[in-house]
Amino acid sequence: MKRLGWIGLLLLLACSRKPRIDEDTPQPAYRGLFVLNEGQWTLGNASLDLIASDGTYYEDVFYTVNRQPLGDVANHILRQGDTLWITMNGSRLLWGLSLPSLAARVRLAFPSEASPREFLPLSPNKAYVNSLLDSTIYRVDPRRGTLSPPHIRIENFSESMLYHAGRVWVTCGNYAYPLRNWKVACIDPQRDSVLYYLNLPRENPGPIERLPSGEVLVGCRGNYADQKGMLVHIDPSTATITRTTPLNTSVFILRRYGNEIYMLTDSGVSRYQWQTGGVEYGFISKRHLRIADPELMYGFHYDSLTGEWIIANARAGGVRGEVIVYKDGQIIRRQNVGVFPAKFLRYP
């Protein structure tokens, strides 16, 4: 049995590793749809791919340009002007890439106890990076690419951040039982301090978004067992909960496109009718995309330039995933990408 286990492990690692094509030469510029592949914990196989406007697929463009791996577990991607920021959870790094060349101009390393999650710019010379496990929100100077202590102490386990109504709102959720949390922290970015915590009616808050009404919307994921998810509306001016919408599933991602709110749930991409509290669970389901039930829908993006939905399918995990382009009830394209595709960003 041990021998069979080792064989299985070797096969898994063989599938997970991506051969480096050293003869690949960088392009003069990279434009199109970036795909951030999260990769597997401790294996260092995160990557950044690009699907160009003409449909050409460029694999692992970060490595092609910078001749080094992106790192371990890519958690967040954000564009700020001519810089593409990528937060690496496992490698404890923040990359700043120049656009459109993708040349790395910032490589900021965090302390060994950190686990960076998201990059939130507040001004040209100030940003926050929250950390999951060490009760810290790190202050960063993006221009210099340096840490700017003193940092902010916060309850574990901070997941997502939103800058809205002059405050930074941070969800503090679960990590592993018996460790739990059910709060949203409100931070004053002028004084870099926590003003208060708001207790939520359900545990494990994760994604956070701004509603067209000006309220803050928090997705509570529940405990993935006997407690399902919930959407919570918060009035930022009074710090009060104005509505709750119980869900029959967990919620992993919240996205606002125009006046519409969409979320990734166990059933696929769901649409939330935030004015009434109604939920359309089958907006884009696995059945629509011909994805097998055991496979993982891992992310989504609405491309306003093309009117297409971009869906990340991580398949069984630990193998190359795929991106599915979907429009008007039809699958337009399927493209193999890296391991655990999760985030998308259109440039320009």
Coordinates of C-alpha atoms in Angstrom, one line a residue:
M1 CA 0.0 0.0 0.0
K2 CA 2.9 2.4 0.8
R3 CA 4.3 1.7 -2.6
L4 CA 1.0 2.5 -4.4
G5 CA 0.8 5.7 -2.3
W6 CA 4.2 6.8 -3.5
I7 CA 3.4 6.0 -7.1
G8 CA 0.2 8.1 -6.8
L9 CA 2.1 11.0 -5.3
L10 CA 4.7 10.9 -8.1
L11 CA 2.0 10.9 -10.7
L12 CA 0.3 13.9 -9.0
L13 CA 3.5 15.9 -8.9
A14 CA 4.2 15.0 -12.6
C15 CA 0.8 16.4 -13.6
S16 CA 1.2 19.5 -11.4
R17 CA 4.6 20.6 -12.7
K18 CA 4.7 22.6 -15.9
P19 CA 7.8 22.2 -18.2
R20 CA 9.6 25.5 -18.7
I21 CA 10.1 26.4 -22.4
D22 CA 13.4 28.4 -22.1
E23 CA 13.3 29.3 -25.8
D24 CA 10.2 31.3 -25.4
T25 CA 10.9 35.0 -26.0
P26 CA 9.0 37.9 -24.4
Q27 CA 6.6 39.8 -26.5
P28 CA 7.0 43.6 -26.9
A29 CA 3.7 44.0 -25.0
Y30 CA 1.0 41.9 -23.3
R31 CA -2.6 42.9 -23.8
G32 CA -5.8 40.9 -23.4
L33 CA -7.3 38.8 -20.7
F34 CA -4.9 37.8 -17.9
V35 CA -5.6 34.5 -16.1
L36 CA -4.2 34.2 -12.6
N37 CA -3.7 30.5 -11.8
E38 CA -3.6 30.0 -8.0
G39 CA -1.5 26.8 -8.0
Q40 CA -1.3 24.2 -5.2
W41 CA -0.2 24.9 -1.7
T42 CA 3.6 24.4 -1.2
L43 CA 4.2 23.3 -4.8
G44 CA 5.1 26.7 -6.1
N45 CA 3.2 26.3 -9.4
A46 CA 1.2 29.5 -9.5
S47 CA 1.3 31.2 -12.9
L48 CA 0.0 34.1 -15.0
D49 CA -1.4 33.3 -18.4
L50 CA -2.7 35.6 -21.1
I51 CA -5.4 35.1 -23.7
A52 CA -4.8 37.9 -26.3
S53 CA -7.5 39.7 -28.2
D54 CA -6.9 37.6 -31.3
G55 CA -7.3 34.4 -29.3
T56 CA -3.6 33.6 -29.0
Y57 CA -2.9 31.8 -25.7
Y58 CA 0.4 32.7 -23.9
E59 CA 1.3 30.3 -21.1
D60 CA 3.0 31.4 -17.9
V61 CA 3.9 34.9 -19.2
F62 CA 5.4 35.9 -15.9
Y63 CA 8.1 33.3 -16.3
T64 CA 8.6 34.1 -19.9
V65 CA 9.4 37.7 -19.1
N66 CA 11.1 37.5 -15.7
R67 CA 12.8 34.0 -15.9
Q68 CA 11.7 33.0 -12.5
P69 CA 8.5 31.3 -11.2
L70 CA 5.6 33.5 -10.0
G71 CA 5.7 31.5 -6.7
D72 CA 3.4 29.7 -4.3
V73 CA -0.4 30.3 -4.2
A74 CA -1.4 33.4 -6.1
N75 CA -4.2 35.0 -4.2
H76 CA -5.1 38.4 -5.7
I77 CA -4.5 40.5 -8.9
L78 CA -5.2 44.2 -9.3
R79 CA -4.3 46.9 -11.8
Q80 CA -3.3 50.3 -10.6
G81 CA -2.5 52.5 -13.5
D82 CA 0.5 51.0 -15.4
T83 CA 1.2 48.5 -12.6
L84 CA -0.2 45.0 -12.2
W85 CA -0.1 43.9 -8.5
I86 CA -0.1 40.2 -7.6
T87 CA -0.3 39.0 -4.0
M88 CA 1.3 35.6 -3.2
N89 CA -0.1 33.9 -0.1
G90 CA 2.4 31.0 0.2
S91 CA 5.5 32.7 -1.0
R92 CA 4.7 35.8 1.1
L93 CA 5.4 38.2 -1.8
L94 CA 3.8 41.2 -3.4
W95 CA 4.8 41.5 -7.1
G96 CA 4.5 44.8 -9.0
L97 CA 4.7 44.3 -12.8
S98 CA 5.1 47.1 -15.3
L99 CA 2.4 47.1 -18.0
P100 CA 2.4 46.2 -20.8
S101 CA 5.8 44.5 -20.6
L102 CA 5.1 42.5 -17.4
A103 CA 8.7 43.2 -16.2
A104 CA 8.9 42.9 -12.4
R105 CA 9.7 46.3 -10.9
V106 CA 8.6 45.5 -7.3
R107 CA 9.3 42.3 -5.3
L108 CA 8.2 42.9 -1.7
A109 CA 8.8 40.1 0.8
F110 CA 6.7 39.9 4.0
P111 CA 7.7 38.5 7.3
S112 CA 7.9 34.7 7.7
E113 CA 4.7 34.6 9.8
A114 CA 2.7 36.5 7.2
S115 CA 0.1 35.1 4.7
P116 CA -0.8 37.9 2.4
R117 CA -4.3 37.9 0.9
E118 CA -5.3 41.1 -0.9
F119 CA -3.7 44.4 -2.1
L120 CA -5.8 47.5 -1.5
P121 CA -4.4 50.8 -2.8
L122 CA -5.4 53.9 -0.9
S123 CA -3.1 56.6 -2.5
P124 CA -0.1 56.6 -4.8
N125 CA 2.2 56.0 -1.8
K126 CA 0.0 54.0 0.5
A127 CA -1.7 50.6 0.4
Y128 CA -2.9 47.8 2.7
V129 CA -2.1 44.1 2.4
N130 CA -4.1 42.0 4.8
S131 CA -2.7 38.8 6.2
L132 CA -4.7 35.7 7.0
L133 CA -2.9 34.1 9.9
D134 CA -0.9 36.7 11.9
S135 CA -3.5 39.3 12.9
T136 CA -2.0 42.0 10.8
I137 CA -2.8 44.4 8.0
Y138 CA 0.5 45.5 6.5
R139 CA 1.0 49.1 5.4
V140 CA 2.9 49.3 2.1
D141 CA 4.4 52.1 0.1
P142 CA 3.8 51.0 -3.5
R143 CA 6.1 53.7 -5.0
R144 CA 9.1 52.5 -3.1
G145 CA 8.0 48.8 -2.9
T146 CA 8.6 48.7 0.9
L147 CA 6.7 48.0 4.1
S148 CA 5.7 51.1 6.1
P149 CA 5.4 50.2 9.8
P150 CA 3.7 50.5 12.2
H151 CA 1.2 48.0 10.9
I152 CA -2.4 47.5 12.0
R153 CA -3.4 44.7 14.4
I154 CA -6.7 43.0 13.5
E155 CA -8.5 39.9 14.6
N156 CA -7.8 36.7 12.6
F157 CA -8.7 35.6 10.0
S158 CA -8.9 38.6 7.6
E159 CA -10.0 37.6 4.1
S160 CA -11.2 40.5 1.9
M161 CA -11.0 44.3 2.0
L162 CA -13.2 47.1 0.6
Y163 CA -12.5 50.8 0.6
H164 CA -15.8 52.6 0.8
A165 CA -17.4 55.7 2.4
G166 CA -14.0 56.8 3.7
R167 CA -13.4 53.5 5.6
V168 CA -11.7 50.2 4.9
W169 CA -14.0 47.2 5.6
V170 CA -12.3 43.9 6.3
T171 CA -14.0 40.5 6.7
C172 CA -12.7 38.3 9.5
G173 CA -13.7 34.7 8.9
N174 CA -12.9 31.1 9.7
Y175 CA -9.7 29.2 9.0
A176 CA -10.0 25.8 10.5
Y177 CA -12.2 24.4 13.2
P178 CA -12.3 25.1 16.1
L179 CA -11.0 28.5 15.0
R180 CA -14.0 30.7 13.9
N181 CA -14.9 34.3 13.4
W182 CA -18.0 36.2 12.3
K183 CA -17.0 39.9 12.2
V184 CA -16.4 42.8 9.8
A185 CA -13.8 45.3 11.0
C186 CA -14.1 49.0 10.2
I187 CA -10.7 50.7 9.8
D188 CA -9.9 54.4 9.7
P189 CA -7.3 54.7 6.9
Q190 CA -6.3 58.2 8.1
R191 CA -5.2 57.0 11.6
D192 CA -4.5 53.4 10.5
S193 CA -6.6 51.9 13.3
V194 CA -9.6 49.7 13.8
L195 CA -12.6 51.8 14.8
Y196 CA -14.9 48.8 15.7
Y197 CA -16.0 45.3 14.8
L198 CA -19.5 44.5 13.6
N199 CA -20.9 41.1 14.6
L200 CA -22.6 39.3 11.8
P201 CA -25.5 36.9 12.2
R202 CA -23.6 34.1 10.5
E203 CA -20.0 32.9 10.7
N204 CA -17.2 32.9 8.2
P205 CA -17.6 36.1 6.2
G206 CA -15.4 36.2 3.1
P207 CA -16.2 38.2 0.0
I208 CA -17.3 41.8 0.2
E209 CA -18.7 44.2 -2.3
R210 CA -20.3 47.7 -2.6
L211 CA -24.0 47.7 -3.6
P212 CA -25.4 50.3 -6.1
S213 CA -27.4 51.7 -3.1
G214 CA -24.1 52.6 -1.3
E215 CA -24.5 49.7 1.3
V216 CA -21.8 47.2 1.9
L217 CA -22.6 43.6 1.0
V218 CA -20.9 40.7 2.8
G219 CA -21.0 37.1 1.8
C220 CA -20.9 34.8 4.9
R221 CA -19.9 31.3 3.8
G222 CA -21.1 29.3 6.8
N223 CA -19.2 26.3 8.1
Y224 CA -19.5 24.2 4.9
A225 CA -21.4 21.5 6.9
D226 CA -24.7 22.2 8.7
Q227 CA -24.7 26.0 8.3
K228 CA -25.2 27.4 4.8
G229 CA -24.2 30.9 3.6
M230 CA -25.9 34.3 4.0
L231 CA -25.7 37.7 2.4
V232 CA -25.6 40.6 4.8
H233 CA -26.4 44.3 3.9
I234 CA -24.6 46.9 6.0
D235 CA -25.3 50.6 6.2
P236 CA -21.8 52.1 6.4
S237 CA -23.1 55.4 7.8
T238 CA -24.7 53.8 10.9
A239 CA -22.8 50.5 11.1
T240 CA -26.2 48.6 11.2
I241 CA -27.4 45.5 9.4
T242 CA -30.3 46.4 7.1
R243 CA -31.1 43.1 5.5
T244 CA -30.0 39.4 5.6
T245 CA -30.6 36.9 2.8
P246 CA -30.1 33.3 3.8
L247 CA -28.7 31.0 1.1
N248 CA -29.1 27.3 0.4
T249 CA -25.4 27.1 -0.5
S250 CA -22.1 28.7 0.4
V251 CA -20.9 31.8 -1.3
F252 CA -17.3 32.2 -2.4
I253 CA -17.1 35.2 -4.7
L254 CA -19.1 38.4 -5.0
R255 CA -18.8 40.6 -8.1
R256 CA -20.7 43.8 -9.1
Y257 CA -21.1 44.5 -12.8
G258 CA -23.0 47.7 -13.3
N259 CA -26.1 47.5 -11.2
E260 CA -26.1 43.7 -11.0
I261 CA -24.6 41.5 -8.3
Y262 CA -23.3 38.0 -9.1
M263 CA -21.7 35.4 -6.9
L264 CA -20.0 32.0 -7.1
T265 CA -21.9 29.4 -5.2
D266 CA -21.9 25.6 -5.0
S267 CA -24.4 25.6 -7.9
G268 CA -22.3 27.8 -10.2
V269 CA -22.6 31.5 -11.0
S270 CA -25.7 32.9 -9.2
R271 CA -27.4 36.3 -9.6
Y272 CA -28.5 38.2 -6.6
Q273 CA -31.5 40.6 -6.9
W274 CA -30.2 42.9 -4.2
Q275 CA -33.3 45.2 -4.2
T276 CA -35.6 42.3 -3.3
G277 CA -33.4 39.7 -1.8
G278 CA -34.2 37.1 -4.5
V279 CA -31.5 34.7 -5.7
E280 CA -31.3 33.1 -9.2
Y281 CA -29.1 30.1 -8.4
G282 CA -29.0 28.6 -11.9
F283 CA -27.9 31.7 -13.8
I284 CA -24.8 29.9 -15.2
S285 CA -24.6 26.3 -13.9
K286 CA -22.3 23.4 -14.5
R287 CA -24.9 22.0 -16.9
H288 CA -24.8 25.1 -19.1
L289 CA -21.0 24.7 -19.3
R290 CA -20.9 20.9 -19.6
I291 CA -18.8 20.6 -16.5
A292 CA -18.9 17.3 -14.6
D293 CA -20.3 17.4 -11.1
P294 CA -17.1 16.5 -9.3
E295 CA -15.2 19.3 -11.0
L296 CA -14.7 22.8 -9.4
M297 CA -16.0 26.0 -10.8
Y298 CA -13.3 28.2 -9.3
G299 CA -13.9 31.7 -10.6
F300 CA -15.7 33.9 -13.1
H301 CA -15.5 37.3 -14.8
Y302 CA -17.9 39.3 -17.1
D303 CA -16.0 40.8 -19.9
S304 CA -17.8 44.1 -20.7
L305 CA -15.7 44.5 -23.8
T306 CA -17.0 41.4 -25.5
G307 CA -20.2 40.7 -23.6
E308 CA -18.8 37.2 -22.7
W309 CA -18.7 35.3 -19.4
I310 CA -15.3 33.9 -18.5
I311 CA -15.5 30.8 -16.2
A312 CA -12.6 29.1 -14.5
N313 CA -12.9 25.3 -14.2
A314 CA -10.2 23.8 -11.9
R315 CA -11.4 20.4 -12.9
A316 CA -10.4 17.9 -10.2
G317 CA -7.7 20.2 -8.7
G318 CA -4.0 19.6 -8.9
V319 CA -4.1 19.4 -12.8
R320 CA -4.3 22.0 -15.5
G321 CA -7.6 23.8 -15.4
E322 CA -9.6 25.4 -18.2
V323 CA -11.2 28.7 -19.1
I324 CA -14.6 28.5 -20.7
V325 CA -15.9 31.5 -22.7
Y326 CA -19.7 31.6 -22.6
K327 CA -22.2 34.0 -24.3
D328 CA -25.9 34.0 -25.1
G329 CA -26.3 30.4 -23.9
Q330 CA -23.5 29.1 -26.1
I331 CA -20.0 27.9 -25.3
I332 CA -17.7 30.0 -27.5
R333 CA -14.3 28.5 -26.5
R334 CA -12.5 26.2 -24.1
Q335 CA -8.9 26.9 -23.3
N336 CA -6.6 24.8 -21.1
V337 CA -4.7 27.0 -18.6
G338 CA -2.7 26.6 -15.4
V339 CA -3.4 24.9 -12.1
F340 CA -6.4 26.2 -10.2
P341 CA -7.4 29.2 -12.5
A342 CA -9.1 31.7 -10.2
K343 CA -8.9 35.4 -11.1
F344 CA -9.2 37.4 -14.3
L345 CA -8.2 40.9 -15.4
R346 CA -8.7 42.6 -18.7
Y347 CA -5.9 45.0 -19.9
P348 CA -6.3 47.5 -21.2

